[in-house]
Amino acid sequence: MDPASDEGMPTHRGTRSPPTGPERAREGTGEPGASAERGATRAASAGDGRVLARPALAAGTEPEGAEPAPVSWRATQLSTGFVIFALLALLAVPVFVQHRIVSVRERTIEVAAGARDLTDDVERALAVEVAAVRAYALTGDESYRRTFQQARAVDRRALATLRPITRLLGPEVAASADSLEALLHEWEAVPLSVLITPGATPVPTERLLKQERLFERIVTATEALDNSLRAVTEKGRLEAQRAQSLGAILTAVLAFLALVAVLILARLAGQLRTLANREALLRHQLQASFRSRERLIRGFSHDLKNPLGAVDGYAQLLEGGLLDDPTKLRESASRIRASIDAALRLIDDILDIARADAGELRLARAPVPVNRIARDLVTEFGAQAASAGLTLDADLPDDLPEAEADAARVHQILANLLSNAIKYTPAPGRVGMRAYAVAGDGPRPGQAGWVVVDVWDSGPGIPPEDQERIFQEFTRLAPDSQTGAGIGLAISLRLAHALGGELTVRSAPGEGSVFSLWLPMAMGN
């Protein structure tokens, strides 16, 4: 379909999808690969035939099939830290589990077992004391008195040893021990001579019966303490069993972590190889960038020589007095100024490219009426198009939303595109501008809506193999047929990216071309 025909030009109003006609790209070849590292571009398919022009590395970029870039340095640090952690855990966890089991055994099982033995000693000593009291009451034999005293000594020693041990086994055991100790103190507070009067009748005496009842209470307290110690012992066994189970689980987990650590180490080794390859690739790209920068300087120097050479030629004519006619003098002065203006524009363009690449391009962002800028450009280039034998069409709706952009930079981009369309379209032909809104992500994800301006022509079109490099500096597809430095598209691309937008192209030989400037829609539209 001829994009210049009336039938092939769909009209766009409001928010809708972009037209499916070809998009244009221009400013042909200069020297092959004559772009600097920052100026080089790579075309990418947009899925509907568009070519997205986006920054790429300089000439000599990543070769076909190059390895992907390795993970970030932070990810490498995290992986290394995980490997170290897994290895340390393999050493520390078994030691911790074993220490935990030993601690439980020493703190509960063994300590509680010792406390139970002491409790049994107390209980046995008390039984001996009671038996000695009864025998002494019946016989008055002094040997029973000694037996009583020995048993009481054993009782006291066992109680003295038991007291601090029970404090280690928790408040419940300590409370039972305190109750037993209080009863034992009450028992020991009554001497044997008070309990029994040898040979007295009846036997046992009232005092002895009272002491026996106290003994029964002591036995009950001893059993309570023993039960508390048995509970602590059982709790310790369960805790030891849980520690052993935990150790088994942790061992399995650590075995898995060790396997993962081995895999991570293998991956890190692969990343080191990738880093080495990447370093070699970047070194190659850096060398290519230097060569590209040299070509950029040569191209700039070559294009700058033309206007300066013209200025020098007219200056020589003036200096030699060869231009006496005032009309010729004015004409020469005008041409000198035009040449100087061309040189200054070229310098400004180069500075814009450098600022854009360095992220230092100054922009005055505000809601911009794109349709008004486009109408001004149609009026501005109307005479130029007419003198070139071309028809200039415009489809610029009044209800077009505003874009969030810099008005001067939007004017600069669209002027470059329209100038190229007129320059490269043979007569009789047609060029035009149309604007419309597009909802959704568009060429970049995360954007709610876009304002799109198409600049189309009925020119010869651009071969697919040339659509990548037309955005490179000092690139002209037809350097002999057209003038210009060949950096307009390179600047336009950088400005579009700086504005948060995109510059796309769709074209085919013999079918004309369409350039589309995508600008983010202003908030509130």
Coordinates of C-alpha atoms in Angstrom, one line a residue:
M1 CA 0.0 0.0 0.0
D2 CA 1.4 3.4 -1.0
P3 CA 1.5 5.5 2.1
A4 CA 1.2 8.6 0.0
S5 CA -2.2 7.7 -1.4
D6 CA -5.4 9.2 0.1
E7 CA -6.8 5.7 0.4
G8 CA -3.7 4.5 2.3
M9 CA -3.9 7.2 4.9
P10 CA -6.3 6.3 7.7
T11 CA -7.5 9.2 9.9
H12 CA -6.9 8.9 13.6
R13 CA -9.0 10.6 16.2
G14 CA -8.8 10.2 20.0
T15 CA -7.1 7.2 21.6
R16 CA -6.5 4.2 19.3
S17 CA -3.8 1.9 18.0
P18 CA -1.1 3.4 15.8
P19 CA -1.5 2.9 12.0
T20 CA -0.1 -0.1 10.4
G21 CA 1.6 1.6 7.5
P22 CA 5.4 1.6 7.2
E23 CA 7.4 3.9 9.3
R24 CA 10.2 5.9 7.9
A25 CA 13.9 6.1 8.6
R26 CA 16.5 8.1 6.8
E27 CA 19.8 10.0 6.9
G28 CA 21.8 7.3 5.1
T29 CA 25.3 6.1 5.2
G30 CA 28.5 7.9 5.7
E31 CA 31.5 5.9 6.8
P32 CA 30.5 2.3 7.8
G33 CA 30.2 2.1 11.6
A34 CA 30.9 5.9 12.0
S35 CA 29.1 6.2 15.3
A36 CA 30.6 6.5 18.7
E37 CA 29.9 4.0 21.5
R38 CA 27.1 6.2 22.8
G39 CA 25.7 7.0 19.4
A40 CA 25.4 3.5 18.1
T41 CA 21.9 2.0 18.0
R42 CA 20.4 -1.4 17.6
A43 CA 17.0 -2.0 16.0
A44 CA 14.5 -4.1 17.8
S45 CA 11.2 -5.5 16.5
A46 CA 8.1 -4.1 18.2
G47 CA 6.0 -7.1 17.2
D48 CA 4.0 -5.1 14.6
G49 CA 6.7 -4.2 12.1
R50 CA 8.0 -1.2 13.9
V51 CA 11.7 -0.9 14.5
L52 CA 12.5 0.6 17.9
A53 CA 15.7 2.6 17.8
R54 CA 17.5 2.2 21.1
P55 CA 21.0 2.7 22.3
A56 CA 23.5 -0.1 21.8
L57 CA 27.2 -0.6 22.2
A58 CA 29.7 0.8 19.7
A59 CA 30.8 -1.0 16.6
G60 CA 32.2 -4.4 17.5
T61 CA 29.5 -5.0 20.0
E62 CA 28.6 -8.4 21.4
P63 CA 29.0 -11.1 18.8
E64 CA 26.3 -13.5 17.8
G65 CA 25.8 -16.1 20.5
A66 CA 27.9 -14.3 23.1
E67 CA 27.5 -15.5 26.7
P68 CA 25.0 -13.5 28.7
A69 CA 26.2 -11.1 31.3
P70 CA 26.9 -12.7 34.7
V71 CA 24.9 -12.0 37.8
S72 CA 25.6 -8.9 39.8
W73 CA 28.5 -8.6 42.2
R74 CA 26.0 -8.5 45.1
A75 CA 24.5 -11.8 44.0
T76 CA 27.9 -13.3 43.9
Q77 CA 28.7 -12.1 47.4
L78 CA 25.4 -13.5 48.6
S79 CA 26.2 -16.9 47.0
T80 CA 29.6 -17.0 48.5
G81 CA 28.2 -16.1 51.9
F82 CA 25.7 -18.9 51.6
V83 CA 28.4 -21.4 50.7
I84 CA 30.5 -20.3 53.7
F85 CA 27.4 -20.5 56.0
A86 CA 26.6 -24.0 54.8
L87 CA 30.2 -25.2 55.5
L88 CA 30.3 -23.6 58.9
A89 CA 26.9 -25.0 59.8
L90 CA 28.2 -28.5 58.8
L91 CA 30.8 -28.1 61.5
A92 CA 28.9 -26.2 64.1
V93 CA 25.5 -27.9 64.2
P94 CA 26.7 -31.4 65.2
V95 CA 28.8 -29.8 67.9
F96 CA 25.8 -27.7 69.1
V97 CA 23.5 -30.7 69.2
Q98 CA 25.9 -32.9 71.1
H99 CA 26.6 -30.1 73.5
R100 CA 22.9 -29.6 74.0
I101 CA 22.3 -33.3 74.7
V102 CA 25.2 -33.4 77.2
S103 CA 23.9 -30.2 78.8
V104 CA 20.4 -31.7 79.2
R105 CA 21.8 -34.9 80.7
E106 CA 24.1 -33.1 83.1
R107 CA 21.5 -30.5 84.1
T108 CA 18.5 -32.6 84.5
I109 CA 19.0 -36.4 84.2
E110 CA 22.2 -36.8 86.2
V111 CA 21.5 -34.0 88.6
A112 CA 17.9 -35.2 89.2
A113 CA 19.2 -38.8 89.7
G114 CA 21.7 -37.6 92.3
A115 CA 18.9 -35.6 94.1
R116 CA 16.7 -38.7 94.1
D117 CA 19.6 -40.7 95.7
L118 CA 20.0 -38.0 98.4
T119 CA 16.2 -38.0 99.0
D120 CA 16.3 -41.8 99.4
D121 CA 19.2 -41.3 101.9
V122 CA 17.1 -38.9 103.9
E123 CA 14.1 -41.2 103.9
R124 CA 16.2 -44.2 105.0
A125 CA 17.9 -42.2 107.8
L126 CA 14.5 -41.0 109.1
A127 CA 13.3 -44.6 109.1
V128 CA 16.4 -45.6 111.1
E129 CA 15.8 -42.8 113.5
V130 CA 12.2 -43.8 114.1
A131 CA 13.2 -47.4 114.6
A132 CA 15.9 -46.4 117.1
V133 CA 13.5 -44.2 119.0
R134 CA 11.1 -47.1 119.4
A135 CA 13.8 -49.6 120.4
Y136 CA 15.3 -47.2 122.9
A137 CA 11.9 -46.6 124.4
L138 CA 11.4 -50.3 124.9
T139 CA 14.9 -51.3 126.1
G140 CA 16.7 -48.2 127.1
D141 CA 19.8 -49.6 125.4
E142 CA 22.3 -46.8 124.7
S143 CA 23.3 -48.4 121.4
Y144 CA 20.0 -47.3 120.0
R145 CA 20.7 -43.8 121.1
R146 CA 24.0 -43.9 119.1
T147 CA 22.2 -45.4 116.2
F148 CA 19.7 -42.6 116.3
Q149 CA 22.5 -40.0 116.4
Q150 CA 24.3 -41.6 113.5
A151 CA 21.2 -41.7 111.4
R152 CA 20.5 -38.0 112.2
A153 CA 24.0 -37.1 111.1
V154 CA 23.4 -38.9 107.8
D155 CA 20.1 -37.1 107.5
R156 CA 21.7 -33.7 108.0
R157 CA 24.5 -34.3 105.5
A158 CA 22.1 -35.5 102.9
L159 CA 19.8 -32.5 103.5
A160 CA 22.8 -30.1 103.3
T161 CA 23.8 -31.6 100.0
L162 CA 20.3 -31.8 98.6
R163 CA 19.4 -28.2 99.3
P164 CA 21.6 -26.5 96.5
I165 CA 21.0 -29.3 94.0
T166 CA 17.2 -28.8 94.1
R167 CA 17.7 -25.1 93.3
L168 CA 19.1 -26.1 89.9
L169 CA 16.1 -28.1 88.9
G170 CA 13.4 -25.5 88.8
P171 CA 11.0 -23.8 91.1
E172 CA 8.7 -26.8 91.5
V173 CA 11.5 -29.1 92.8
A174 CA 12.8 -26.3 95.0
A175 CA 9.4 -25.8 96.6
S176 CA 9.1 -29.5 97.3
A177 CA 12.6 -29.5 98.8
D178 CA 11.8 -26.4 101.0
S179 CA 8.7 -28.2 102.4
L180 CA 10.7 -31.3 103.2
E181 CA 13.5 -29.2 104.8
A182 CA 11.0 -27.3 107.0
L183 CA 9.6 -30.6 108.3
L184 CA 13.1 -32.0 108.8
H185 CA 14.0 -29.0 110.8
E186 CA 10.9 -29.5 112.9
W187 CA 11.8 -33.2 113.4
E188 CA 15.4 -32.4 114.4
A189 CA 14.3 -29.6 116.8
V190 CA 13.2 -32.2 119.3
P191 CA 16.1 -34.1 121.0
L192 CA 15.9 -37.8 121.8
S193 CA 15.8 -37.2 125.5
V194 CA 12.7 -35.2 125.1
L195 CA 11.0 -37.9 123.0
I196 CA 11.6 -40.8 125.3
T197 CA 12.0 -41.3 129.0
P198 CA 13.7 -44.8 129.3
G199 CA 11.5 -47.3 131.1
A200 CA 8.4 -45.1 131.1
T201 CA 5.0 -46.6 130.4
P202 CA 2.8 -46.7 128.5
V203 CA 4.9 -47.1 125.3
P204 CA 4.8 -45.3 123.0
T205 CA 4.2 -42.1 124.8
E206 CA 2.0 -39.2 123.6
R207 CA 5.1 -37.4 122.5
L208 CA 6.3 -40.3 120.5
L209 CA 3.0 -40.6 118.7
K210 CA 3.2 -36.9 117.8
Q211 CA 6.7 -37.4 116.4
E212 CA 5.6 -40.4 114.4
R213 CA 2.8 -38.3 112.8
L214 CA 5.5 -35.8 111.9
F215 CA 7.5 -38.6 110.4
E216 CA 4.5 -39.6 108.3
R217 CA 4.3 -36.0 107.0
I218 CA 8.0 -36.1 106.2
V219 CA 7.6 -39.3 104.3
T220 CA 4.8 -37.7 102.3
A221 CA 7.0 -34.7 101.6
T222 CA 9.8 -37.0 100.5
E223 CA 7.5 -38.8 98.1
A224 CA 6.4 -35.4 96.7
L225 CA 10.0 -34.4 96.2
D226 CA 10.8 -37.7 94.6
N227 CA 7.8 -37.3 92.2
S228 CA 9.0 -33.8 91.3
L229 CA 12.5 -35.2 90.6
R230 CA 11.0 -38.0 88.5
A231 CA 9.1 -35.5 86.4
V232 CA 12.2 -33.4 85.9
T233 CA 14.1 -36.5 84.9
E234 CA 11.4 -37.5 82.4
K235 CA 11.4 -34.0 81.0
G236 CA 15.1 -34.1 80.6
R237 CA 14.9 -37.4 78.7
L238 CA 12.2 -36.0 76.4
E239 CA 14.4 -32.9 75.8
A240 CA 17.4 -35.1 75.0
Q241 CA 15.3 -37.1 72.6
R242 CA 14.0 -33.9 70.9
A243 CA 17.6 -32.7 70.6
Q244 CA 18.6 -35.9 69.0
S245 CA 15.7 -35.7 66.6
L246 CA 16.6 -32.1 65.8
G247 CA 20.1 -33.2 65.2
A248 CA 18.9 -35.8 62.7
I249 CA 16.7 -33.2 60.9
L250 CA 19.5 -30.6 60.9
T251 CA 21.9 -33.2 59.5
A252 CA 19.6 -34.0 56.7
V253 CA 19.1 -30.3 56.0
L254 CA 22.8 -29.6 56.1
A255 CA 23.4 -32.5 53.7
F256 CA 21.0 -30.8 51.3
L257 CA 22.7 -27.4 51.9
A258 CA 26.0 -29.0 51.3
L259 CA 24.7 -30.2 47.9
V260 CA 23.3 -26.8 47.2
A261 CA 26.7 -25.2 48.2
V262 CA 28.5 -27.5 45.8
L263 CA 26.1 -26.5 43.0
I264 CA 26.6 -22.8 43.9
L265 CA 30.4 -23.3 43.8
A266 CA 30.0 -24.8 40.4
R267 CA 27.9 -21.9 39.3
L268 CA 30.4 -19.4 40.7
A269 CA 33.1 -21.1 38.8
G270 CA 31.0 -20.8 35.7
Q271 CA 30.4 -17.1 36.5
L272 CA 34.1 -16.6 36.8
R273 CA 34.6 -18.0 33.4
T274 CA 31.7 -15.8 32.1
L275 CA 33.3 -12.8 33.8
A276 CA 36.6 -13.5 32.1
N277 CA 34.8 -13.8 28.7
R278 CA 32.9 -10.7 29.4
E279 CA 36.0 -8.8 30.3
A280 CA 37.6 -9.9 27.1
L281 CA 34.5 -8.8 25.2
L282 CA 34.4 -5.4 26.9
R283 CA 38.0 -4.9 26.2
H284 CA 37.2 -5.6 22.5
Q285 CA 34.3 -3.2 22.7
L286 CA 36.4 -0.5 24.2
Q287 CA 38.9 -0.8 21.4
A288 CA 36.1 -0.7 18.9
S289 CA 34.7 2.4 20.7
F290 CA 38.1 4.1 20.4
R291 CA 38.1 3.3 16.7
S292 CA 34.5 4.5 16.4
R293 CA 35.3 7.7 18.2
E294 CA 38.1 8.4 15.8
R295 CA 35.7 7.9 12.9
L296 CA 33.2 10.3 14.6
I297 CA 36.0 12.9 14.9
R298 CA 36.9 12.4 11.3
G299 CA 33.3 12.7 10.2
F300 CA 32.8 15.9 12.3
S301 CA 36.0 17.4 11.0
H302 CA 35.0 16.6 7.4
D303 CA 31.5 18.1 7.7
L304 CA 32.9 21.1 9.6
K305 CA 35.4 21.8 6.9
N306 CA 32.7 22.4 4.3
P307 CA 31.2 25.6 5.8
L308 CA 34.5 26.8 7.1
G309 CA 36.1 26.3 3.7
A310 CA 33.3 28.3 2.1
V311 CA 33.8 31.1 4.6
D312 CA 37.5 31.0 3.9
G313 CA 36.9 31.2 0.1
Y314 CA 34.6 34.2 0.3
A315 CA 37.1 35.8 2.8
Q316 CA 39.9 35.5 0.3
L317 CA 37.7 37.1 -2.4
L318 CA 37.0 40.0 -0.1
E319 CA 40.6 40.2 0.9
G320 CA 41.8 40.3 -2.7
G321 CA 39.3 43.0 -3.6
L322 CA 37.7 40.9 -6.3
L323 CA 34.2 41.7 -5.2
D324 CA 33.6 45.4 -6.0
D325 CA 29.9 45.2 -6.7
P326 CA 27.9 46.1 -3.6
T327 CA 25.4 43.5 -4.6
K328 CA 28.0 40.8 -4.7
L329 CA 29.5 42.0 -1.5
R330 CA 26.1 41.6 0.3
E331 CA 25.6 38.2 -1.4
S332 CA 29.1 37.1 -0.2
A333 CA 28.5 38.3 3.3
S334 CA 25.1 36.5 3.4
R335 CA 26.8 33.3 2.3
I336 CA 29.6 33.7 4.9
R337 CA 26.9 34.1 7.6
A338 CA 25.0 31.1 6.3
S339 CA 28.2 28.9 6.3
I340 CA 29.0 30.1 9.8
D341 CA 25.5 29.3 10.9
A342 CA 25.8 25.8 9.4
A343 CA 29.1 25.3 11.3
L344 CA 27.5 26.5 14.6
R345 CA 24.5 24.3 14.1
L346 CA 26.8 21.3 13.6
I347 CA 28.7 22.1 16.8
D348 CA 25.5 22.6 18.7
D349 CA 24.3 19.2 17.4
I350 CA 27.5 17.5 18.5
L351 CA 27.2 19.1 21.9
D352 CA 23.6 18.0 22.2
I353 CA 24.7 14.4 21.5
A354 CA 27.4 14.6 24.1
R355 CA 25.1 16.1 26.7
A356 CA 22.4 13.4 26.0
D357 CA 25.0 10.6 26.3
A358 CA 26.3 12.1 29.5
G359 CA 22.7 12.5 30.9
E360 CA 23.2 16.3 31.2
L361 CA 20.7 17.4 28.7
R362 CA 18.6 20.2 30.1
L363 CA 14.9 19.7 29.6
A364 CA 11.9 22.0 30.6
R365 CA 9.2 19.4 31.1
A366 CA 5.6 20.5 31.0
P367 CA 2.3 19.6 29.4
V368 CA 2.9 20.2 25.7
P369 CA 0.2 20.7 23.0
V370 CA 1.8 18.5 20.4
N371 CA -0.8 19.2 17.8
R372 CA -0.1 22.9 17.9
I373 CA 3.7 22.3 17.5
A374 CA 2.9 20.0 14.5
R375 CA 0.6 22.6 12.9
D376 CA 3.3 25.2 13.2
L377 CA 5.8 22.9 11.5
V378 CA 3.4 22.2 8.7
T379 CA 3.1 25.9 8.1
E380 CA 6.8 26.4 8.5
F381 CA 7.8 23.7 6.0
G382 CA 4.9 24.3 3.6
A383 CA 6.9 26.5 1.2
Q384 CA 9.9 24.1 1.2
A385 CA 7.6 21.2 0.4
A386 CA 5.9 23.1 -2.4
S387 CA 9.3 24.2 -3.9
A388 CA 10.3 20.5 -3.9
G389 CA 7.2 19.6 -5.8
L390 CA 5.6 17.8 -2.9
T391 CA 2.2 17.8 -1.3
L392 CA 2.2 18.3 2.5
D393 CA -0.7 16.8 4.3
A394 CA -1.7 17.1 8.0
D395 CA -4.1 15.1 10.2
L396 CA -3.8 16.8 13.6
P397 CA -7.0 16.5 15.7
D398 CA -8.0 19.3 18.0
D399 CA -8.8 16.9 20.8
L400 CA -5.4 15.4 21.0
P401 CA -4.2 15.0 24.6
E402 CA -1.1 16.9 25.8
A403 CA 2.2 15.2 26.2
E404 CA 4.6 15.5 29.1
A405 CA 7.7 16.8 27.3
D406 CA 9.8 19.8 26.4
A407 CA 8.2 21.9 23.7
A408 CA 11.4 23.1 22.2
R409 CA 12.8 19.5 22.0
V410 CA 9.6 18.2 20.5
H411 CA 9.8 20.9 17.8
Q412 CA 13.4 20.0 17.2
I413 CA 12.6 16.3 16.7
L414 CA 9.6 16.8 14.5
A415 CA 11.5 19.4 12.4
N416 CA 14.3 16.9 11.8
L417 CA 11.8 14.2 10.8
L418 CA 9.8 16.5 8.5
S419 CA 13.0 18.0 6.9
N420 CA 14.2 14.5 6.1
A421 CA 10.9 13.5 4.7
I422 CA 10.9 16.4 2.3
K423 CA 14.6 16.0 1.5
Y424 CA 14.4 12.4 0.6
T425 CA 11.1 12.2 -1.2
P426 CA 11.3 12.8 -5.0
A427 CA 8.7 14.9 -6.8
P428 CA 5.9 14.5 -7.4
G429 CA 5.3 13.0 -4.0
R430 CA 3.6 13.4 -0.7
V431 CA 4.7 13.9 2.9
G432 CA 2.6 14.5 5.9
M433 CA 2.1 14.5 9.7
R434 CA -0.6 12.9 11.7
A435 CA -1.1 12.7 15.5
Y436 CA -3.1 10.4 17.7
A437 CA -3.3 9.0 21.2
V438 CA -2.5 5.4 22.2
A439 CA -3.5 3.7 25.4
G440 CA -1.3 1.1 27.2
D441 CA 2.3 0.4 27.4
G442 CA 3.3 1.2 23.8
P443 CA 7.0 0.9 23.1
R444 CA 7.9 1.0 26.8
P445 CA 6.2 -0.9 29.7
G446 CA 4.7 1.0 32.6
Q447 CA 3.3 3.9 30.7
A448 CA -0.5 4.5 30.8
G449 CA -0.8 6.4 27.6
W450 CA 1.1 7.9 24.7
V451 CA 0.8 10.8 22.3
V452 CA 2.2 9.7 18.9
V453 CA 3.2 11.9 15.9
D454 CA 3.8 10.1 12.6
V455 CA 5.9 11.8 9.9
W456 CA 5.3 9.8 6.7
D457 CA 6.4 10.1 3.1
S458 CA 6.0 8.4 -0.3
G459 CA 9.7 8.2 -0.8
P460 CA 11.8 5.2 -1.9
G461 CA 11.7 3.6 1.5
I462 CA 14.6 2.1 3.5
P463 CA 15.9 -1.4 3.2
P464 CA 15.6 -3.5 6.4
E465 CA 19.4 -3.9 6.7
D466 CA 19.8 -0.1 6.8
Q467 CA 17.2 0.6 9.4
E468 CA 19.6 0.0 12.3
R469 CA 22.3 2.4 11.3
I470 CA 20.3 5.4 10.1
F471 CA 20.3 6.5 13.8
Q472 CA 24.1 6.6 13.9
E473 CA 25.9 9.9 13.7
F474 CA 27.2 11.0 10.3
T475 CA 25.2 8.4 8.5
R476 CA 23.6 9.2 5.2
L477 CA 22.0 6.6 2.9
A478 CA 22.6 8.8 -0.1
P479 CA 25.5 11.0 0.7
D480 CA 26.0 12.2 -2.8
S481 CA 22.4 13.2 -3.5
Q482 CA 21.7 15.2 -0.3
T483 CA 23.5 17.6 1.9
G484 CA 23.6 17.5 5.6
A485 CA 25.8 16.2 8.4
G486 CA 23.7 13.0 8.9
I487 CA 23.2 13.5 12.7
G488 CA 19.6 14.6 12.8
L489 CA 18.2 11.2 13.6
A490 CA 20.9 10.5 16.1
I491 CA 20.0 13.6 18.0
S492 CA 16.2 12.9 17.6
L493 CA 16.6 9.5 19.1
R494 CA 18.5 10.7 22.1
L495 CA 16.0 13.5 22.7
A496 CA 13.1 11.1 22.5
H497 CA 14.7 8.8 25.1
A498 CA 15.6 11.8 27.3
L499 CA 11.9 12.8 27.2
G500 CA 10.9 9.3 28.3
G501 CA 9.6 8.4 24.8
E502 CA 10.7 6.5 21.8
L503 CA 11.4 6.9 18.1
T504 CA 10.2 4.0 15.9
V505 CA 10.4 3.4 12.2
R506 CA 8.6 1.3 9.7
S507 CA 9.6 1.2 6.1
A508 CA 10.0 -1.0 3.0
P509 CA 11.7 -0.3 -0.3
G510 CA 9.3 1.3 -2.7
E511 CA 6.5 1.8 -0.1
G512 CA 7.6 5.0 1.6
S513 CA 8.5 5.4 5.3
V514 CA 7.0 6.4 8.6
F515 CA 8.7 7.8 11.6
S516 CA 6.7 7.7 14.9
L517 CA 7.6 9.9 17.8
W518 CA 6.1 8.4 21.0
L519 CA 5.7 10.8 23.9
P520 CA 4.3 10.0 27.4
M521 CA 0.8 11.4 27.9
A522 CA 0.6 14.2 30.4
M523 CA -1.0 13.5 33.8
G524 CA -4.7 14.3 33.9
N525 CA -5.4 13.5 30.2

